[in-house]
Short mmCIF file of C-alpha atoms in Angstrom, two decimals:
data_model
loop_
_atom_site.label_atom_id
_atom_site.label_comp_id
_atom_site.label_asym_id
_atom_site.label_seq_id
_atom_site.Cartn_x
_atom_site.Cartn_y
_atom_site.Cartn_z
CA UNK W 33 0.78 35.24 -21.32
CA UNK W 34 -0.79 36.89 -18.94
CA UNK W 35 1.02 40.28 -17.34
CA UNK W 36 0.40 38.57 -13.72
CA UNK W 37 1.79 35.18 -15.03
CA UNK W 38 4.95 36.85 -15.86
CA UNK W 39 5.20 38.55 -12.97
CA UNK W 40 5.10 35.27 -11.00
CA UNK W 41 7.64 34.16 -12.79
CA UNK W 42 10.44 36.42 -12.07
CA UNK W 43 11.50 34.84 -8.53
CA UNK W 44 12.53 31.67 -10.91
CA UNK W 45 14.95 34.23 -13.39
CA UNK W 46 17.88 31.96 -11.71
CA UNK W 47 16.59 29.09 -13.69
CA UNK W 48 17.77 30.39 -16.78
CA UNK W 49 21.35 30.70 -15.28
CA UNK W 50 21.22 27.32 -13.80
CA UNK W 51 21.12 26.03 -16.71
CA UNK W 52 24.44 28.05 -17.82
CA UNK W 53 22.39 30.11 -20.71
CA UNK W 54 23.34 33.26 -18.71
CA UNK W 55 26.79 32.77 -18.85
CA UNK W 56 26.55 32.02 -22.65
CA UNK W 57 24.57 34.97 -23.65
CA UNK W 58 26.45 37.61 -21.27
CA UNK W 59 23.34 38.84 -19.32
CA UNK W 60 20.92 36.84 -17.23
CA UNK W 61 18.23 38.83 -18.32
CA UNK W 62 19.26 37.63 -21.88
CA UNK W 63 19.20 33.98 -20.61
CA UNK W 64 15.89 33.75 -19.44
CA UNK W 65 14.78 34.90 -22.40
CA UNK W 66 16.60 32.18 -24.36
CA UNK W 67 15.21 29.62 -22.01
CA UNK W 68 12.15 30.84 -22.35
CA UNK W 69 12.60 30.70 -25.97
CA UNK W 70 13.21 26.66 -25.64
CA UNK W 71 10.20 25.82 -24.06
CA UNK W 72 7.94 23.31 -25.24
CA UNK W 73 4.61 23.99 -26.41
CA UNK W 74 1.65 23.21 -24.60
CA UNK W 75 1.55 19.99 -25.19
CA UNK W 76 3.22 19.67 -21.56
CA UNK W 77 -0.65 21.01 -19.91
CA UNK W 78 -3.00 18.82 -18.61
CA UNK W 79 -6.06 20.01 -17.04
CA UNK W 80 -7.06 18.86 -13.51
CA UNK W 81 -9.40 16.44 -14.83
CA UNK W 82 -6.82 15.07 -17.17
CA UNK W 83 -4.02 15.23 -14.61
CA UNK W 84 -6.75 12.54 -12.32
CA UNK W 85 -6.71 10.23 -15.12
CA UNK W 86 -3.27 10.28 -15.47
CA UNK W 87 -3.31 9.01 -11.41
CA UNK W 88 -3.72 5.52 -13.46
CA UNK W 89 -0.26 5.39 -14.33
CA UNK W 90 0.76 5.46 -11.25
CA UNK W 91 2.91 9.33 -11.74
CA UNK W 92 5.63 11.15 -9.90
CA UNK W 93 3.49 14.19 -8.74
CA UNK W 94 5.56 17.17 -7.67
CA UNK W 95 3.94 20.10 -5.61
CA UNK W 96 6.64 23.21 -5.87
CA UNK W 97 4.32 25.60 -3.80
CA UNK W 98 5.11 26.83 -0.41
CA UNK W 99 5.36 24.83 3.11
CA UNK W 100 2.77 27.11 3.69
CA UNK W 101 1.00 26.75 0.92
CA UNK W 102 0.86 22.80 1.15
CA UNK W 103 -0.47 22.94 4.51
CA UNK W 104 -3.54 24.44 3.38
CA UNK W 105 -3.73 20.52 1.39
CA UNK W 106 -2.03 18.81 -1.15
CA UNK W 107 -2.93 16.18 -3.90
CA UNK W 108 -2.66 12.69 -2.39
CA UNK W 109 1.02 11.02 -3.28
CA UNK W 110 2.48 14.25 -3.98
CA UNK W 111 6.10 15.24 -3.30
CA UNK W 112 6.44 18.43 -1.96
CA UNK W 113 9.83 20.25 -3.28
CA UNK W 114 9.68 24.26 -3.65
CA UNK W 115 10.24 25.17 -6.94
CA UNK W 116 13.26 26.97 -5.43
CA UNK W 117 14.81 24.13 -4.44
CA UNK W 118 14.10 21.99 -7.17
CA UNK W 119 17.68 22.25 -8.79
CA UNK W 120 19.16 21.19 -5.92
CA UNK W 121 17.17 18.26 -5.60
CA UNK W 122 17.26 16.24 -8.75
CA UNK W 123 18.22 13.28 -7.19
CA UNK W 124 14.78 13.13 -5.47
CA UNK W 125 12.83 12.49 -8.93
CA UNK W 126 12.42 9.79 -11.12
CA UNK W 127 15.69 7.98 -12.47
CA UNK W 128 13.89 7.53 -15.36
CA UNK W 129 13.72 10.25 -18.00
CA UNK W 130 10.70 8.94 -19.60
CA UNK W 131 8.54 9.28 -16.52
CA UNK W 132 5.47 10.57 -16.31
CA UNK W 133 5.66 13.25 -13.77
CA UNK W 134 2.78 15.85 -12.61
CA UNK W 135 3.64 19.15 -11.63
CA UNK W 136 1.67 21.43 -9.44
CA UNK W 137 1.82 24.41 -7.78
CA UNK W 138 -1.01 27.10 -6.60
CA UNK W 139 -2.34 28.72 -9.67
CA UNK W 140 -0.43 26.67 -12.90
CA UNK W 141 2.36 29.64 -13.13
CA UNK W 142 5.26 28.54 -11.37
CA UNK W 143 4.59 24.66 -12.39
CA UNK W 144 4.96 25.69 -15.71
CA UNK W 145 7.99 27.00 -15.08
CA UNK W 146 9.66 24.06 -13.65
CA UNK W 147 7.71 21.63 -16.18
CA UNK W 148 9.99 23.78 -18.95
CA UNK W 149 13.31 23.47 -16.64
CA UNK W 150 12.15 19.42 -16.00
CA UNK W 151 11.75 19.20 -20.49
CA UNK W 152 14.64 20.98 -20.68
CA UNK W 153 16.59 18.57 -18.62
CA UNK W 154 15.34 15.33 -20.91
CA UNK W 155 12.21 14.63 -18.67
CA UNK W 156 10.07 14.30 -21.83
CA UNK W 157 6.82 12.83 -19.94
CA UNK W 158 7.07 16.40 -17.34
CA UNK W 159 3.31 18.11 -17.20
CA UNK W 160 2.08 21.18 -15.72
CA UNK W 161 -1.30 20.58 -13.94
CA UNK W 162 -3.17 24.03 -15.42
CA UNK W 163 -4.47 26.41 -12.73
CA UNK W 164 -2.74 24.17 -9.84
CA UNK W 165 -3.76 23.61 -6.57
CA UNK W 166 -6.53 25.67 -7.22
CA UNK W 167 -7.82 24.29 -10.65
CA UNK W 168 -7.86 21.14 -8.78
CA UNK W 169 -9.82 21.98 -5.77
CA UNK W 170 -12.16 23.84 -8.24
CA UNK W 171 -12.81 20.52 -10.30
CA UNK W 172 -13.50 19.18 -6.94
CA UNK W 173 -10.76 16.76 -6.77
CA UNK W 174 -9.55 14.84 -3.87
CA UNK W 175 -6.85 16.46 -1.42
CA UNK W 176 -5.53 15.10 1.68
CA UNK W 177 -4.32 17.49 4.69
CA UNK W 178 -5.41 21.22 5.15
CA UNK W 179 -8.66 21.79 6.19
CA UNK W 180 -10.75 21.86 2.18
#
């Protein structure tokens, strides 16, 4: 993993005591790196091309960027819920565990993030869309809103 990838990820450190591993290990710092430790392996990446397919099946697509970030366009059907609110917000996604849910945010970074935390919570069918927003726009994808 990138250096810049990591960095990214440290505004989502709460995760890992979210999920109680802080409290277990004695240090949040420890935590996180137990999470970390538990997630999947990439099997949970799809590529922006791949993630299109997928539209088929008719998936729960979850944007976790910005309000200002999403106003600069979105993939069509997405939900928009920051990834910093996502905990809070469970009761927003699918009922159903096995869902197949798509999850985006600008670069691939922070989606893969919350991908892990969605695994981790029994969504087996969670993906990260790889390089995000951004992948997509490059594949030349459809977006609604913003002005792309």
């Amino acid at each position: 993993m990138r250096r810049r990838d990591l960095l990214a990820l440290l505004p989502l450190l709460p995760l890992a005591q979210a999920q109680g591993v802080g409290e277990v290990c004695g240090d949040w710092v420890q935590g996180f790196g137990a999470f970390l430790k538990r997630v999947p392996p990439a099997s949970y990446l799809v590529y922006p091309t791949e993630a299109k397919d997928l539209l088929l099946f008719d998936p729960f697509i979850l944007d976790v960027r910005t309000e200002e970030e999403r106003k600069k366009g979105y993939i069509p059907g997405s939900v928009h819920i920051y990834a910093g609110q996502v905990p809070d917000r469970l009761g927003e996604l699918p009922k159903d565990k096995e869902a197949l849910i798509l999850v985006y945010c600008n670069s691939g970074s922070i989606s893969m993030v919350v991908t892990a935390y969605l695994q981790a919570l029994g969504y087996k069918n969670a993906k990260n869309i790889a390089h995000g927003f951004k992948g997509w726009l490059d594949a030349g994808l459809p977006v609604e809103g913003g002005s792309q």
